[in-house]
Short mmCIF file of C-alpha atoms and ligand atoms in Angstrom, two decimals:
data_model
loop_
_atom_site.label_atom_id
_atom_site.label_comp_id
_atom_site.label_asym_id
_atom_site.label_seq_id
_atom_site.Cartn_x
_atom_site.Cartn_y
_atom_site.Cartn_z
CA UNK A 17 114.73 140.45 103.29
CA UNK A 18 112.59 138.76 105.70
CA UNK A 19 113.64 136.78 108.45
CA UNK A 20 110.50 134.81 107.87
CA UNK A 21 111.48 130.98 106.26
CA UNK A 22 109.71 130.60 102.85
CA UNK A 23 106.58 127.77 102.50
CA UNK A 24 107.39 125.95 100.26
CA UNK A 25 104.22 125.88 97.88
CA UNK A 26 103.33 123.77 94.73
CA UNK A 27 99.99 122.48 93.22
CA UNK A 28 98.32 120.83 90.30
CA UNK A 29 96.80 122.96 87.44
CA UNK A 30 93.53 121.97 84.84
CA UNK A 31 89.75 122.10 84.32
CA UNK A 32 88.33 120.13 85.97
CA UNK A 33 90.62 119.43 88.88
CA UNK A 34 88.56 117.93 91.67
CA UNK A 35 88.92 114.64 91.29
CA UNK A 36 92.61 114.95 91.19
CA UNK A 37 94.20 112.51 93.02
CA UNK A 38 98.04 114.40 93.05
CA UNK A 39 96.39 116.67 96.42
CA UNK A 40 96.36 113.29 97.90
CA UNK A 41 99.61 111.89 97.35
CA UNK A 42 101.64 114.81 97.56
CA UNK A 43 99.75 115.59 100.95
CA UNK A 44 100.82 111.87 102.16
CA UNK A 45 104.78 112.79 101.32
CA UNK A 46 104.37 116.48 102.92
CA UNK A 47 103.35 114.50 106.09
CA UNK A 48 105.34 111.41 106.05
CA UNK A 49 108.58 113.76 105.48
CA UNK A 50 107.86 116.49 107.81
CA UNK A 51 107.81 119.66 105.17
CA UNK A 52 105.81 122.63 106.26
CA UNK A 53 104.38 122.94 102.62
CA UNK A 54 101.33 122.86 100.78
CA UNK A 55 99.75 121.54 97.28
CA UNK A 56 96.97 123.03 95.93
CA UNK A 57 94.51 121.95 93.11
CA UNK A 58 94.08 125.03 91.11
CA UNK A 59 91.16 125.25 88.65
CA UNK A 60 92.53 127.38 85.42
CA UNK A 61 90.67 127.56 82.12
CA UNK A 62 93.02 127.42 79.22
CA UNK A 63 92.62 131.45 78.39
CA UNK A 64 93.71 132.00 82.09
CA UNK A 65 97.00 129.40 81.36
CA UNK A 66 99.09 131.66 80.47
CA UNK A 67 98.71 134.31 83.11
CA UNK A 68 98.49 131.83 85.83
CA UNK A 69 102.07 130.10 85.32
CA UNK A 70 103.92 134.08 84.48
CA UNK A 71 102.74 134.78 88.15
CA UNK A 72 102.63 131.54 90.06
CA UNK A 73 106.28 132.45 90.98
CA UNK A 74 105.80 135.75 92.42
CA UNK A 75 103.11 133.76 94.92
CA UNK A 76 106.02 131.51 95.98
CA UNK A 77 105.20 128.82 94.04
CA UNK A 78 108.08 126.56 93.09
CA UNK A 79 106.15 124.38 90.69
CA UNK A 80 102.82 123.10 89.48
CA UNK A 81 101.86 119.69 87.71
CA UNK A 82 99.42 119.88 84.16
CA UNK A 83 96.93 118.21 83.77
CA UNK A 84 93.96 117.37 81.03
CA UNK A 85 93.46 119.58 79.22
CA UNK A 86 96.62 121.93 79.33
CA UNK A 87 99.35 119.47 79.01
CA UNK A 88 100.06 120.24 75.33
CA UNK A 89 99.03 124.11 75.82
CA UNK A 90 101.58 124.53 78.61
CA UNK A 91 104.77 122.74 76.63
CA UNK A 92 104.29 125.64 74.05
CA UNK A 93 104.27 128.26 76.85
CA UNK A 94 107.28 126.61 78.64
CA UNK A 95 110.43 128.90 77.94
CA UNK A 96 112.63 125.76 78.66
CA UNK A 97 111.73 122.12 77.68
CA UNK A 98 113.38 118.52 78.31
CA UNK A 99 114.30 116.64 75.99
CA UNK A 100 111.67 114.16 77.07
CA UNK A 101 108.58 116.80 76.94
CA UNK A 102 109.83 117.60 73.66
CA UNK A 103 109.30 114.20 72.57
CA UNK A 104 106.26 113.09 74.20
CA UNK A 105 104.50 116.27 72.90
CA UNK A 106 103.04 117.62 76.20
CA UNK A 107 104.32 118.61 79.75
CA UNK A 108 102.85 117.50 83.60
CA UNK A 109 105.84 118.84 85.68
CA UNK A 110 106.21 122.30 85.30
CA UNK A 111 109.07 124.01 87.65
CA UNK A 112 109.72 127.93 87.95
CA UNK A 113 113.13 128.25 87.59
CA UNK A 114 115.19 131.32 89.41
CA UNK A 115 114.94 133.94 86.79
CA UNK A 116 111.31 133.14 86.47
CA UNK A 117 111.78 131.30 83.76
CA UNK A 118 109.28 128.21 83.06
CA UNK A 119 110.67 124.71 82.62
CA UNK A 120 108.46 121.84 81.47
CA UNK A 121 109.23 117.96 81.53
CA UNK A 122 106.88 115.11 81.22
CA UNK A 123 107.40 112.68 84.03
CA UNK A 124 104.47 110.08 82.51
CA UNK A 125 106.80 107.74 80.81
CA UNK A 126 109.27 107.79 83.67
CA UNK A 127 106.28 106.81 85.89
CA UNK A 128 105.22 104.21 83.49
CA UNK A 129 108.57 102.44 83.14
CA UNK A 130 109.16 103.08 87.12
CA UNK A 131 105.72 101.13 87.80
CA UNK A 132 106.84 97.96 85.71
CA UNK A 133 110.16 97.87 87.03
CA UNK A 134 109.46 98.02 90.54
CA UNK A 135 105.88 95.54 90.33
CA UNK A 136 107.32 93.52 87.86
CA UNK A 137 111.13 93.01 88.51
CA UNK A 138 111.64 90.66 85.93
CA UNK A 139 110.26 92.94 83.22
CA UNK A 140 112.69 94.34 80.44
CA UNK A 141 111.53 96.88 77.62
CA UNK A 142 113.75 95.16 75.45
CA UNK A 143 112.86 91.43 76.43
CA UNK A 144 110.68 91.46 72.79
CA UNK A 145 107.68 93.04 71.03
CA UNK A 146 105.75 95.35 73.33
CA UNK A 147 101.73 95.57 72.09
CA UNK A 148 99.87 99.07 72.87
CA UNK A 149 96.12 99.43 72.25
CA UNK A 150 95.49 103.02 72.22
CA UNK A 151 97.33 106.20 70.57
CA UNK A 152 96.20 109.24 72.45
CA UNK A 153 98.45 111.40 74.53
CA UNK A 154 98.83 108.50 76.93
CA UNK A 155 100.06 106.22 74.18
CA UNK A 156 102.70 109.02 73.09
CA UNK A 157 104.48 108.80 76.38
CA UNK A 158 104.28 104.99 76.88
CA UNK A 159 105.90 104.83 73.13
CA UNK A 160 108.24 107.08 73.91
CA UNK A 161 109.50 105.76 77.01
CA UNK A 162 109.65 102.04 75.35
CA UNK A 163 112.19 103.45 73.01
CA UNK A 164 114.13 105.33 75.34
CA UNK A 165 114.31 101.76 77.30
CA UNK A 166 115.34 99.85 74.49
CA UNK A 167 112.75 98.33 73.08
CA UNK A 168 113.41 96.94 69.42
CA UNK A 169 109.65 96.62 68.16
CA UNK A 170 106.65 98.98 69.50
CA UNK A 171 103.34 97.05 67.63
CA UNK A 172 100.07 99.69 67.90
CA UNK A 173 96.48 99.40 67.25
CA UNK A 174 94.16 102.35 67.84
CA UNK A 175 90.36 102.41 66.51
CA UNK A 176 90.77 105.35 64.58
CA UNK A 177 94.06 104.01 62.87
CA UNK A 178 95.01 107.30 61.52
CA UNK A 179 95.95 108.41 65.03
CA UNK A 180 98.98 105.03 64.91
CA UNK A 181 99.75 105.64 61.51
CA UNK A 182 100.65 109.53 62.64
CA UNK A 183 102.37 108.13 65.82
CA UNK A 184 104.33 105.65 63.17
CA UNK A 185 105.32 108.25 61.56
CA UNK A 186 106.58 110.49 64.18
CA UNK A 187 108.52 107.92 66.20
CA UNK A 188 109.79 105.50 63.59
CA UNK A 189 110.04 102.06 62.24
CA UNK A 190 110.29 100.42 65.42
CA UNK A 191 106.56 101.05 65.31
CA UNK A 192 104.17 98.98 63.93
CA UNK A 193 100.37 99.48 63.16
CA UNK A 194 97.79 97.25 62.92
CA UNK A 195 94.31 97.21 62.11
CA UNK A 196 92.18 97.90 65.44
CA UNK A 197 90.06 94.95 64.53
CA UNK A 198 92.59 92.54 64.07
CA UNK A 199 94.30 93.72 67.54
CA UNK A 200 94.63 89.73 68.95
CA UNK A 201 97.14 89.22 66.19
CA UNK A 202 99.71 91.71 67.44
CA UNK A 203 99.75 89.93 71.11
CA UNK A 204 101.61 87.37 69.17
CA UNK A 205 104.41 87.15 71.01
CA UNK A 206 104.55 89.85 72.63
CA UNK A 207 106.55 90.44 76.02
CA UNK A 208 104.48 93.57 76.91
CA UNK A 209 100.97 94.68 76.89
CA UNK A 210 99.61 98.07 77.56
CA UNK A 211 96.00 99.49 77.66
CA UNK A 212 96.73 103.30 76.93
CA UNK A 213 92.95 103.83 75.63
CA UNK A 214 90.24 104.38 78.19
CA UNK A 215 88.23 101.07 77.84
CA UNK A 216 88.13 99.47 81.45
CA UNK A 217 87.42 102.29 83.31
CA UNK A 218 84.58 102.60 85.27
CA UNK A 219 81.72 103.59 83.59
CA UNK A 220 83.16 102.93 80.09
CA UNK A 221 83.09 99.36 78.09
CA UNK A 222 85.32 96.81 78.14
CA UNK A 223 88.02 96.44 76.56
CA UNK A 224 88.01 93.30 74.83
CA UNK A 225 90.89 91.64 73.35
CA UNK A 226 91.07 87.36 72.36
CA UNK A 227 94.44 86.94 74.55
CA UNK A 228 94.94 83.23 72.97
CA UNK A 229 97.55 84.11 70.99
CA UNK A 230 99.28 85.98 74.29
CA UNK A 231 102.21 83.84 75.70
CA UNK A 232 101.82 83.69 79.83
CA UNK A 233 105.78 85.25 79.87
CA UNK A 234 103.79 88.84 78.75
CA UNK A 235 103.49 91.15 81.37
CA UNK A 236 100.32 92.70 80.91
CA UNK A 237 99.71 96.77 82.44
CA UNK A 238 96.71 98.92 82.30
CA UNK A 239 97.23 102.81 82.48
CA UNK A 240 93.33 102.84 83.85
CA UNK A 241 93.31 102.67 87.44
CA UNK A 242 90.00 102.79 88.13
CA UNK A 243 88.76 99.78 89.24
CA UNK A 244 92.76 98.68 89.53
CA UNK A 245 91.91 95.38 88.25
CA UNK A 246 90.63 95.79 85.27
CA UNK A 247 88.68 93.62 82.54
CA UNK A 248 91.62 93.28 80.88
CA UNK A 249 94.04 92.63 83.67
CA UNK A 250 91.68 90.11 85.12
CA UNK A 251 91.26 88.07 81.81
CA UNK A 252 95.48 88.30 81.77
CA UNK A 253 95.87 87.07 85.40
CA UNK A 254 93.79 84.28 84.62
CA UNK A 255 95.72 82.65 81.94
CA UNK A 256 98.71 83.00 84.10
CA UNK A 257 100.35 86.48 83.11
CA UNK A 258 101.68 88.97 85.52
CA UNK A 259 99.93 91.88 85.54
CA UNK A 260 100.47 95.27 86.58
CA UNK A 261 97.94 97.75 87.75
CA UNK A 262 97.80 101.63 86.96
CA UNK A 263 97.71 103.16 90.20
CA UNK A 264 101.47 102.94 90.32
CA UNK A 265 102.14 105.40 87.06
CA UNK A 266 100.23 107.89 88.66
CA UNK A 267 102.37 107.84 91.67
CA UNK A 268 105.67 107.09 90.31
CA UNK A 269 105.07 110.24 87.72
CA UNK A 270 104.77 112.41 90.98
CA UNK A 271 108.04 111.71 93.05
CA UNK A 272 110.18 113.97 90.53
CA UNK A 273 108.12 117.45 90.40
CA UNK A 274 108.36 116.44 94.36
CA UNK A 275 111.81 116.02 94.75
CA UNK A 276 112.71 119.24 92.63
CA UNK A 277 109.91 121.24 94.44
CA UNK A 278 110.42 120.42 98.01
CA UNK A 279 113.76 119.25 97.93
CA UNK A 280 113.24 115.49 99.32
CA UNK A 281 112.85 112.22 97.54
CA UNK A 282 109.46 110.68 98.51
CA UNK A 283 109.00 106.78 98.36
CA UNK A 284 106.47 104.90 96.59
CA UNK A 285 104.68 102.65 99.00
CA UNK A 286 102.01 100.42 100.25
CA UNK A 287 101.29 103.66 102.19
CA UNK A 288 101.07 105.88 99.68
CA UNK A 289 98.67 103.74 97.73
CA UNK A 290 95.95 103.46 100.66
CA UNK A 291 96.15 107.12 100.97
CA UNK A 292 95.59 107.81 97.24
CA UNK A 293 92.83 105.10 97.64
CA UNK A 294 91.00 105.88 100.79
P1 ATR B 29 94.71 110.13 76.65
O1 ATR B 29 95.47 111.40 76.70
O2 ATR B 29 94.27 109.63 77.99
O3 ATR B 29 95.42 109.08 75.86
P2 ATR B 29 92.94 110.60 74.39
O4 ATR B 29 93.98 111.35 73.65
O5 ATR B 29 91.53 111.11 74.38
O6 ATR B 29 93.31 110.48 75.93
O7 ATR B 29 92.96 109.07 73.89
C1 ATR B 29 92.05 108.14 74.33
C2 ATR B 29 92.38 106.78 73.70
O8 ATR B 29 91.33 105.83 74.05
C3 ATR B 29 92.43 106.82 72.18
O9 ATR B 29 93.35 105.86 71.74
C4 ATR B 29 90.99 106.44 71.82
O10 ATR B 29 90.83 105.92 70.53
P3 ATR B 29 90.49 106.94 69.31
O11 ATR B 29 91.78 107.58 68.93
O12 ATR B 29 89.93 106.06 68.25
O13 ATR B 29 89.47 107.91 69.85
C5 ATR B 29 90.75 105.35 72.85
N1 ATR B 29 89.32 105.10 73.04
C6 ATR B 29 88.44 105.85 73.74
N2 ATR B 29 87.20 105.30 73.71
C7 ATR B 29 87.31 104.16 72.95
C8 ATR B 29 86.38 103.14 72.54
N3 ATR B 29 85.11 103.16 72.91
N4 ATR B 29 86.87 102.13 71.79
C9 ATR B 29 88.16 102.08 71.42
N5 ATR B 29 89.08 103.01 71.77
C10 ATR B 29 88.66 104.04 72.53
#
């Protein structure tokens, strides 16, 4: 056996990969804790997926994080699965167990729920309807993680209204569908409001919503964080709702894979998010 300490070594896998922004902020905890370890964007095609995560291990790699467009490939390669990848449909944290076995959990709705609760304190999943425009893969872990909070009534509009109407199906009654056109009508009383399509973000239109109907007690998020206020959250700040910004899902999502990788518990700071935004 060598006398020589092991580096600890983990990365982020998918195609592209270099405008990741997980180099950044697990490079700011590596630092800011003192571990002698790297993270490594790794460009993999999906025929390569396979072969890359059988020998990652033998490298010395402890784990990787999935990103577009593996997420749902590498669930079905995992040997092991939690019980939230399972329901979500797709992994992001994949960790390389001791037998060399692969193990794949989806931190996204963790890092969703984590953002609200610690930039909106006040915020409860069950505090009444929550209203989410969008039902891609995003959506499926937003939904998932509202029920696994508590929430009693998940209302969902998605342009192509198939997509909701499969999502209603899969997760339940608690969900409800509307019409995509109609989508002011579900804000209703709603207590939470969540952009899960990718309207806002730079480059792409607005997303445009009537908010009359939305009572200024909604706390409004955005899962695009690029610009961090968006359209959306703008128009909600200025008729007096809280809002949250994205950013904080993507970071949140991160600390577990972290703490199981290098064996530390990284914070989520003020920090953290200059890093990831310099
Ligand atoms: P992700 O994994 O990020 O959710 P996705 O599965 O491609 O990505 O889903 C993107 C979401 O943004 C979908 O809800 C999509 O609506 P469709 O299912 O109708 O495609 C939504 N979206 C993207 N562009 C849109 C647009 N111009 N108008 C309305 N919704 C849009």
């Amino acid at each position: 056996m060598s006398a020589l300490k092991r580096i600890p070594l983990a990365g982020v896998i998918g195609s592209p990969i270099a405008h990741s922004k997980s180099p950044r902020i697990f490079k700011h905890w590596l630092t800011k804790l003192g571990i002698p370890g790297y993270y490594i964007p790794m460009e993999v095609s999906s025929v390569d997926l396979e072969d890359a995560l059988r020998h990652l291990p033998q490298l010395g790699f402890s784990g990787v994080n999935v990103t577009i467009p593996h997420k749902e490939h590498a669930l079905g390669l995992a040997d092991q699965v939690s019980d939230r990848a399972a329901v979500i449909g797709s992994a992001n944290t994949i960790t390389f167990l001791a037998d060399g076995k692969i193990y794949a959990d989806n931190t996204d709705g963790y890092g969703f729920v984590e953002n609200l609760k610690q930039n909106a304190p006040t915020w409860k999943a069950g505090a009444g309807p929550a209203a989410i425009l969008g039902a891609g893969g995003a959506a499926r872990a937003v939904i998932a993680s509202f029920i696994e909070s508590g929430a009693a009534e998940i209302r969902l509009a998605n342009r192509t209204r198939s997509r909701a109407d499969a999502l209603r199906r899969e997760f339940g009654i608690k969900v409800k569908v509307f019409d995509w056109v109609q989508v002011g009508n579900m804000l209703d009383g709603a207590k939470t409001v969540v952009n899960a399509t990718s309207l806002g973000m730079v480059g792409k239109s607005e997303m445009r919503v009537p908010l009359d109907g939305l009572s200024k007690d909604a706390v409004v998020t955005d899962l695009v964080y690029a610009p961090l206020e968006t359209p959306l959250l703008a128009h909600a700040n200025s008729i007096g709702c809280e809002t949250v910004d994205g950013l904080g899902m993507l970071l949140y999502q991160a600390a577990p894979g972290f703490e199981r990788w290098f064996g530390m518990t990284p914070t989520v700071d003020d920090a953290l998010r200059t890093a990831v935004l310099r």
